[in-house]
């Protein structure tokens, strides 16, 4: 075909059509672009809880929400975390360890202006037990709703069925709700859950703003002037904090660099640390936490029911390589289930080293004992967390040198934890972290290796050892800390010797942060996301 | 035309039913127990069983599906297992953001693609045509997440011309709610500052989403127009002295639009799925990011609801494209 001469009118029309989008760009006011956030407002780009009910949702992001919007009787502060009186000014425990009495402070008000009394505390604990979700699992086995009573306006009594030493440690799991407000919004015996899914009934340092709430999108909180602690500790507190959920790491870091947000979440990837440190006006806050990365092994399934096969895999993981190269040194080797920074972790147990000769020996021994060492085993990783895939690949590579076949199965947290109701449906291996919900060895070794918890994701190794069960149950029921420490150390030695799982490291949590933020205080519980102490410089 | 429309709308019902059934079975045959995840850490087998019964997970799949279908017919998508909020409300909160993004991307891909494709056909074998060929291959080959990050780095971080993320700057109130589409609402309320700000935020995600589609439409327009320009009626028009722009725009291009229009209908489905990635990178509070969260938390009713809504929109957009084809091409229009 001969080329068609193109006249000016046609060219103009078509170019105009193609250029509409580019012309529109010129309309966008450039002064909006270099957003620094509104003055006096903090944008804290962290992960959000899936819901707003602190008695239902039980995950790490919920800690950010509940520590700001709600209060609890006792609370963890600092690093290492110390349990301090919060709404309660004191407590007593009976000699038999069954009766606990808490005395509330005076002058505590909720966000709606009503006074907090012991009735609100009773309602809150009864609601947790009645719903039977999330944090209830820490109390249900030894506390009945009718055994939480108000002795007077400021005194609450708990009578336990059996002694439970970590009871006080677990107290911060329960946020205290405004009972009067909740009862106004209850329907069909739902404990007000439907209403609380979009609202709040707290007394915390910051009040939730329902109007700006986008589930999985944004939470905005406003400073509560009448918080019971007052604001004398902070000369220049922040009035409004927005918590946008930015799913993509890259976008979150760019937003920090250009000043749109003043903080990222506390899981800054190692390969981004240098970039943030090198940029002007921002830095990385890094703190050793209590969050242990672990490769679980289903001890109930062959060949994992053979202790030598488990030892073989424990020697086949390149701990130093993973920590030094992939995490660029931003982690601390943790040879057992309890974080090394917590009492109960035996200091004299080095754990397993990366040693392929020892691994080969152990595997040969397992093979000679009849373990089906050569079958392909699967390791499930969390698709949303790259580190789990990288850990699986490190193990897979070295296991291949031993002639072992490991198949990597990308999965999601919800799918995996939902499949752990029975030994058969639990994966051969899977990778996750055990975070700090309450600061007691019970949170780690107690719930991971006591056989009574089989069927829960925390006990998904299906480890079964009567001696360990006995030690853990003793540690749970005696109140003397020295006896408890000895029991946890003894139990740790056994589970490490029997290689119940592969424990890799204790996390150093890293948060990208603007230099404008002052007053940042990290605690493993909540990861430093309490806004009370923060201020923003200009 | 009206009969065609009614017939097509009725046909949407079995399509949506099939889509729901398929998705429901796929989600429920996965060997996972949402009750265990809901119960939380350290929950006993009894607690998990109680939650299973409370939510009906212990019923046979077909019974669960039937119950769910009854709810959906009544317009009730159920309660999210995780946020405990009505799923319909959460979807309504996010749907306008996705619709605005995908429709603007569709407009950019359609008009941009037709314009570029027409230019490439008219300047056949010129340097411009070769350039467009490179551009269209790139458009089909480039991963949208890579393009998105590159656009962010260039326009937001280096040049500072366009916003990095979100629909509006942090703390800026959206225009008064009428449709939920910020561009439309700001124009209806004569809030021009909100309009330009929302448009600025929309440009990068819309361009990212539109890029591959624009390339596809351009290729189809180019080849279709080139074919049309060789028809006898074009030779005749040229012989009687019609100026070139009269030949190309009203006659040749109109005759060439059937195939690009088909592509535009198909593109919409791609845009909705592409929005999952684009929304995540640009922090766009739409259905895509909601769906990702629902999948990661095994919130199966939320997954089903999003599937249903997207399926319905996809079906409606394709009906609209069919009607448009009837308008553009009377030969097709006569069959409607």
Tab-separated table of N, CA and C in Angstrom, chain A residues 231-330:
chain	number	residue	atom	x	y	z
A	231	UNK	N	-0.454	13.524	80.708
A	231	UNK	CA	0.525	13.725	79.630
A	231	UNK	C	1.776	14.448	80.111
A	232	UNK	N	2.006	14.376	81.430
A	232	UNK	CA	3.169	15.080	81.979
A	232	UNK	C	4.481	14.491	81.459
A	233	UNK	N	4.430	13.220	81.031
A	233	UNK	CA	5.660	12.553	80.568
A	233	UNK	C	6.072	13.027	79.174
A	234	UNK	N	5.198	13.773	78.488
A	234	UNK	CA	5.470	14.144	77.097
A	234	UNK	C	5.083	15.607	76.884
A	235	UNK	N	6.096	16.455	76.660
A	235	UNK	CA	5.833	17.895	76.505
A	235	UNK	C	5.069	18.209	75.230
A	236	UNK	N	5.265	17.370	74.223
A	236	UNK	CA	4.696	17.708	72.918
A	236	UNK	C	4.097	16.469	72.247
A	237	UNK	N	3.040	15.940	72.839
A	237	UNK	CA	2.477	14.701	72.280
A	237	UNK	C	1.843	14.930	70.905
A	238	UNK	N	1.675	13.849	70.172
A	238	UNK	CA	1.100	13.936	68.821
A	238	UNK	C	-0.419	13.813	68.943
A	239	UNK	N	-1.123	14.712	68.269
A	239	UNK	CA	-2.582	14.733	68.416
A	239	UNK	C	-3.281	13.687	67.544
A	240	UNK	N	-2.789	13.531	66.336
A	240	UNK	CA	-3.455	12.584	65.426
A	240	UNK	C	-2.417	11.637	64.843
A	241	UNK	N	-2.699	10.350	64.927
A	241	UNK	CA	-1.817	9.348	64.309
A	241	UNK	C	-2.627	8.560	63.291
A	242	UNK	N	-2.112	8.540	62.075
A	242	UNK	CA	-2.745	7.724	61.031
A	242	UNK	C	-1.887	6.485	60.815
A	243	UNK	N	-2.545	5.352	60.705
A	243	UNK	CA	-1.816	4.108	60.435
A	243	UNK	C	-2.313	3.557	59.103
A	244	UNK	N	-1.667	3.990	57.995
A	244	UNK	CA	-2.069	3.438	56.702
A	244	UNK	C	-1.394	2.086	56.503
A	245	UNK	N	-2.125	1.149	55.934
A	245	UNK	CA	-1.520	-0.148	55.633
A	245	UNK	C	-0.984	-0.109	54.210
A	246	UNK	N	0.338	-0.068	54.090
A	246	UNK	CA	0.952	-0.088	52.753
A	246	UNK	C	1.509	-1.486	52.545
A	247	UNK	N	0.853	-2.243	51.682
A	247	UNK	CA	1.177	-3.665	51.553
A	247	UNK	C	2.576	-3.888	51.004
A	248	UNK	N	2.985	-3.034	50.084
A	248	UNK	CA	4.232	-3.276	49.358
A	248	UNK	C	5.415	-2.642	50.079
A	249	UNK	N	6.418	-3.476	50.383
A	249	UNK	CA	7.624	-2.999	51.050
A	249	UNK	C	8.250	-1.809	50.356
A	250	UNK	N	8.370	-1.943	49.033
A	250	UNK	CA	9.046	-0.912	48.242
A	250	UNK	C	8.329	0.429	48.402
A	251	UNK	N	7.002	0.429	48.328
A	251	UNK	CA	6.226	1.661	48.449
A	251	UNK	C	6.357	2.237	49.855
A	252	UNK	N	6.350	1.346	50.854
A	252	UNK	CA	6.446	1.788	52.241
A	252	UNK	C	7.773	2.524	52.471
A	253	UNK	N	8.840	1.972	51.908
A	253	UNK	CA	10.161	2.586	52.110
A	253	UNK	C	10.261	3.896	51.331
A	254	UNK	N	9.730	3.910	50.105
A	254	UNK	CA	9.743	5.160	49.328
A	254	UNK	C	8.949	6.250	50.054
A	255	UNK	N	7.818	5.855	50.647
A	255	UNK	CA	6.990	6.830	51.369
A	255	UNK	C	7.731	7.379	52.585
A	256	UNK	N	8.559	6.539	53.206
A	256	UNK	CA	9.374	7.009	54.332
A	256	UNK	C	10.440	7.990	53.818
A	257	UNK	N	11.064	7.629	52.700
A	257	UNK	CA	12.149	8.458	52.168
A	257	UNK	C	11.645	9.820	51.699
A	258	UNK	N	10.406	9.860	51.156
A	258	UNK	CA	9.945	11.171	50.679
A	258	UNK	C	9.098	11.908	51.722
A	259	UNK	N	9.044	11.345	52.934
A	259	UNK	CA	8.422	12.078	54.034
A	259	UNK	C	6.921	11.914	54.159
A	260	UNK	N	6.314	11.068	53.311
A	260	UNK	CA	4.865	10.874	53.425
A	260	UNK	C	4.497	10.145	54.704
A	261	UNK	N	5.363	9.206	55.123
A	261	UNK	CA	5.137	8.541	56.404
A	261	UNK	C	6.398	8.717	57.246
A	262	UNK	N	6.225	8.618	58.551
A	262	UNK	CA	7.367	8.852	59.436
A	262	UNK	C	7.916	7.555	60.032
A	263	UNK	N	7.223	6.443	59.789
A	263	UNK	CA	7.740	5.168	60.288
A	263	UNK	C	7.194	4.031	59.443
A	264	UNK	N	8.009	2.984	59.273
A	264	UNK	CA	7.537	1.778	58.594
A	264	UNK	C	7.166	0.757	59.675
A	265	UNK	N	6.831	-0.441	59.262
A	265	UNK	CA	6.626	-1.492	60.257
A	265	UNK	C	7.999	-1.920	60.795
A	266	UNK	N	8.017	-2.858	61.706
A	266	UNK	CA	9.301	-3.203	62.343
A	266	UNK	C	9.948	-4.423	61.698
A	267	UNK	N	9.554	-4.706	60.449
A	267	UNK	CA	10.139	-5.845	59.733
A	267	UNK	C	10.865	-5.356	58.486
A	268	UNK	N	11.626	-4.294	58.633
A	268	UNK	CA	12.358	-3.741	57.496
A	268	UNK	C	13.292	-4.824	56.943
A	269	UNK	N	13.189	-5.137	55.631
A	269	UNK	CA	14.056	-6.187	55.091
A	269	UNK	C	15.529	-5.800	55.221
A	270	UNK	N	16.363	-6.803	55.499
A	270	UNK	CA	17.792	-6.549	55.718
A	270	UNK	C	18.432	-5.806	54.555
A	271	UNK	N	17.982	-6.144	53.327
A	271	UNK	CA	18.626	-5.528	52.157
A	271	UNK	C	18.236	-4.057	51.991
A	272	UNK	N	17.303	-3.588	52.817
A	272	UNK	CA	16.886	-2.185	52.722
A	272	UNK	C	17.482	-1.330	53.854
A	273	UNK	N	18.117	-2.003	54.821
A	273	UNK	CA	18.628	-1.282	55.989
A	273	UNK	C	19.653	-0.235	55.565
A	274	UNK	N	20.588	-0.657	54.720
A	274	UNK	CA	21.654	0.238	54.279
A	274	UNK	C	21.082	1.445	53.540
A	275	UNK	N	20.076	1.153	52.711
A	275	UNK	CA	19.456	2.217	51.911
A	275	UNK	C	18.816	3.288	52.812
A	276	UNK	N	18.110	2.824	53.837
A	276	UNK	CA	17.453	3.764	54.751
A	276	UNK	C	18.503	4.515	55.562
A	277	UNK	N	19.504	3.793	56.042
A	277	UNK	CA	20.553	4.437	56.838
A	277	UNK	C	21.285	5.507	56.039
A	278	UNK	N	21.428	5.252	54.717
A	278	UNK	CA	22.189	6.186	53.876
A	278	UNK	C	21.382	7.435	53.516
A	279	UNK	N	20.058	7.348	53.649
A	279	UNK	CA	19.220	8.477	53.221
A	279	UNK	C	19.199	9.570	54.295
A	280	UNK	N	18.952	10.784	53.858
A	280	UNK	CA	18.889	11.919	54.787
A	280	UNK	C	17.551	11.927	55.525
A	281	UNK	N	17.621	12.291	56.796
A	281	UNK	CA	16.389	12.540	57.546
A	281	UNK	C	15.689	11.306	58.065
A	282	UNK	N	16.278	10.129	57.810
A	282	UNK	CA	15.657	8.891	58.314
A	282	UNK	C	16.747	7.990	58.896
A	283	UNK	N	16.338	7.065	59.727
A	283	UNK	CA	17.301	6.112	60.285
A	283	UNK	C	16.578	4.794	60.552
A	284	UNK	N	17.348	3.808	60.989
A	284	UNK	CA	16.747	2.522	61.322
A	284	UNK	C	16.844	2.322	62.831
A	285	UNK	N	15.707	2.081	63.456
A	285	UNK	CA	15.708	1.742	64.879
A	285	UNK	C	15.751	0.229	64.976
A	286	UNK	N	16.829	-0.316	65.550
A	286	UNK	CA	16.898	-1.778	65.638
A	286	UNK	C	16.975	-2.211	67.101
A	287	UNK	N	16.161	-3.191	67.451
A	287	UNK	CA	16.065	-3.663	68.834
A	287	UNK	C	15.924	-5.174	68.849
A	288	UNK	N	16.687	-5.810	69.737
A	288	UNK	CA	16.525	-7.257	69.867
A	288	UNK	C	15.186	-7.533	70.534
A	289	UNK	N	14.435	-8.429	69.904
A	289	UNK	CA	13.077	-8.678	70.375
A	289	UNK	C	12.999	-10.053	71.024
A	290	UNK	N	11.819	-10.597	71.078
A	290	UNK	CA	11.631	-11.972	71.541
A	290	UNK	C	10.721	-12.643	70.519
A	291	UNK	N	11.318	-12.980	69.402
A	291	UNK	CA	10.539	-13.516	68.281
A	291	UNK	C	11.437	-14.552	67.611
A	292	UNK	N	11.160	-15.792	67.887
A	292	UNK	CA	12.068	-16.868	67.485
A	292	UNK	C	11.607	-17.475	66.162
A	293	UNK	N	12.547	-17.541	65.202
A	293	UNK	CA	12.219	-18.198	63.931
A	293	UNK	C	12.486	-19.693	64.082
A	294	UNK	N	11.535	-20.481	63.630
A	294	UNK	CA	11.643	-21.927	63.846
A	294	UNK	C	11.134	-22.688	62.622
A	295	UNK	N	11.851	-23.777	62.286
A	295	UNK	CA	11.357	-24.700	61.259
A	295	UNK	C	10.734	-25.865	62.020
A	296	UNK	N	9.423	-25.975	61.899
A	296	UNK	CA	8.728	-27.044	62.626
A	296	UNK	C	8.872	-28.364	61.878
A	297	UNK	N	8.957	-29.455	62.660
A	297	UNK	CA	8.991	-30.793	62.070
A	297	UNK	C	7.867	-31.609	62.706
A	298	UNK	N	7.103	-32.296	61.897
A	298	UNK	CA	5.988	-33.092	62.407
A	298	UNK	C	6.540	-34.396	62.984
A	299	UNK	N	6.842	-34.353	64.300
A	299	UNK	CA	7.478	-35.495	64.963
A	299	UNK	C	6.622	-36.769	64.934
A	300	UNK	N	5.375	-36.626	64.565
A	300	UNK	CA	4.492	-37.791	64.555
A	300	UNK	C	4.572	-38.576	63.251
A	301	UNK	N	5.149	-37.987	62.229
A	301	UNK	CA	5.184	-38.628	60.906
A	301	UNK	C	6.579	-39.161	60.622
A	302	UNK	N	6.657	-40.345	60.027
A	302	UNK	CA	7.949	-40.860	59.571
A	302	UNK	C	8.418	-40.005	58.382
A	303	UNK	N	9.700	-39.740	58.233
A	303	UNK	CA	10.839	-40.153	59.076
A	303	UNK	C	11.098	-39.217	60.262
A	304	UNK	N	10.210	-38.213	60.462
A	304	UNK	CA	10.477	-37.239	61.536
A	304	UNK	C	10.250	-37.831	62.931
A	305	UNK	N	9.654	-39.030	62.975
A	305	UNK	CA	9.493	-39.671	64.285
A	305	UNK	C	10.804	-40.308	64.750
A	306	UNK	N	11.821	-40.231	63.883
A	306	UNK	CA	13.136	-40.760	64.246
A	306	UNK	C	14.038	-39.608	64.691
A	307	UNK	N	14.506	-39.681	65.937
A	307	UNK	CA	15.271	-38.565	66.510
A	307	UNK	C	16.543	-38.291	65.718
A	308	UNK	N	17.148	-39.335	65.164
A	308	UNK	CA	18.402	-39.123	64.423
A	308	UNK	C	18.155	-38.408	63.101
A	309	UNK	N	17.005	-38.640	62.494
A	309	UNK	CA	16.688	-37.907	61.254
A	309	UNK	C	16.507	-36.416	61.581
A	310	UNK	N	15.855	-36.140	62.707
A	310	UNK	CA	15.663	-34.738	63.096
A	310	UNK	C	17.011	-34.080	63.417
A	311	UNK	N	17.893	-34.844	64.049
A	311	UNK	CA	19.230	-34.303	64.337
A	311	UNK	C	19.991	-34.058	63.036
A	312	UNK	N	19.796	-34.971	62.097
A	312	UNK	CA	20.445	-34.826	60.786
A	312	UNK	C	20.050	-33.480	60.157
A	313	UNK	N	18.756	-33.189	60.131
A	313	UNK	CA	18.292	-31.925	59.533
A	313	UNK	C	18.760	-30.723	60.352
A	314	UNK	N	18.821	-30.908	61.690
A	314	UNK	CA	19.253	-29.792	62.540
A	314	UNK	C	20.705	-29.422	62.266
A	315	UNK	N	21.523	-30.421	61.917
A	315	UNK	CA	22.922	-30.144	61.564
A	315	UNK	C	23.057	-29.684	60.114
A	316	UNK	N	21.989	-29.859	59.326
A	316	UNK	CA	22.085	-29.534	57.888
A	316	UNK	C	21.686	-28.098	57.588
A	317	UNK	N	21.222	-27.364	58.591
A	317	UNK	CA	20.826	-25.969	58.331
A	317	UNK	C	22.003	-25.034	58.593
A	318	UNK	N	22.280	-24.187	57.615
A	318	UNK	CA	23.435	-23.283	57.715
A	318	UNK	C	23.031	-22.009	58.489
A	319	UNK	N	23.085	-22.114	59.817
A	319	UNK	CA	22.619	-21.015	60.679
A	319	UNK	C	23.412	-19.729	60.433
A	320	UNK	N	24.745	-19.854	60.484
A	320	UNK	CA	25.578	-18.649	60.347
A	320	UNK	C	25.403	-18.028	58.967
A	321	UNK	N	25.368	-18.885	57.939
A	321	UNK	CA	25.215	-18.376	56.571
A	321	UNK	C	23.906	-17.611	56.415
A	322	UNK	N	22.853	-18.185	56.978
A	322	UNK	CA	21.536	-17.556	56.863
A	322	UNK	C	21.509	-16.211	57.590
A	323	UNK	N	22.063	-16.202	58.797
A	323	UNK	CA	22.044	-14.963	59.599
A	323	UNK	C	22.986	-13.914	59.011
A	324	UNK	N	24.208	-14.359	58.616
A	324	UNK	CA	25.201	-13.384	58.154
A	324	UNK	C	24.929	-12.878	56.747
A	325	UNK	N	24.502	-13.784	55.866
A	325	UNK	CA	24.362	-13.385	54.456
A	325	UNK	C	22.950	-12.881	54.159
A	326	UNK	N	21.959	-13.706	54.454
A	326	UNK	CA	20.588	-13.328	54.077
A	326	UNK	C	20.059	-12.224	54.998
A	327	UNK	N	20.334	-12.356	56.297
A	327	UNK	CA	19.850	-11.321	57.231
A	327	UNK	C	20.896	-10.240	57.477
A	328	UNK	N	22.055	-10.392	56.835
A	328	UNK	CA	23.146	-9.411	56.954
A	328	UNK	C	23.472	-9.104	58.416
A	329	UNK	N	23.409	-10.156	59.219
A	329	UNK	CA	23.815	-10.023	60.620
A	329	UNK	C	22.754	-9.429	61.531
A	330	UNK	N	21.574	-9.127	60.987
A	330	UNK	CA	20.545	-8.485	61.813
A	330	UNK	C	19.673	-9.514	62.535
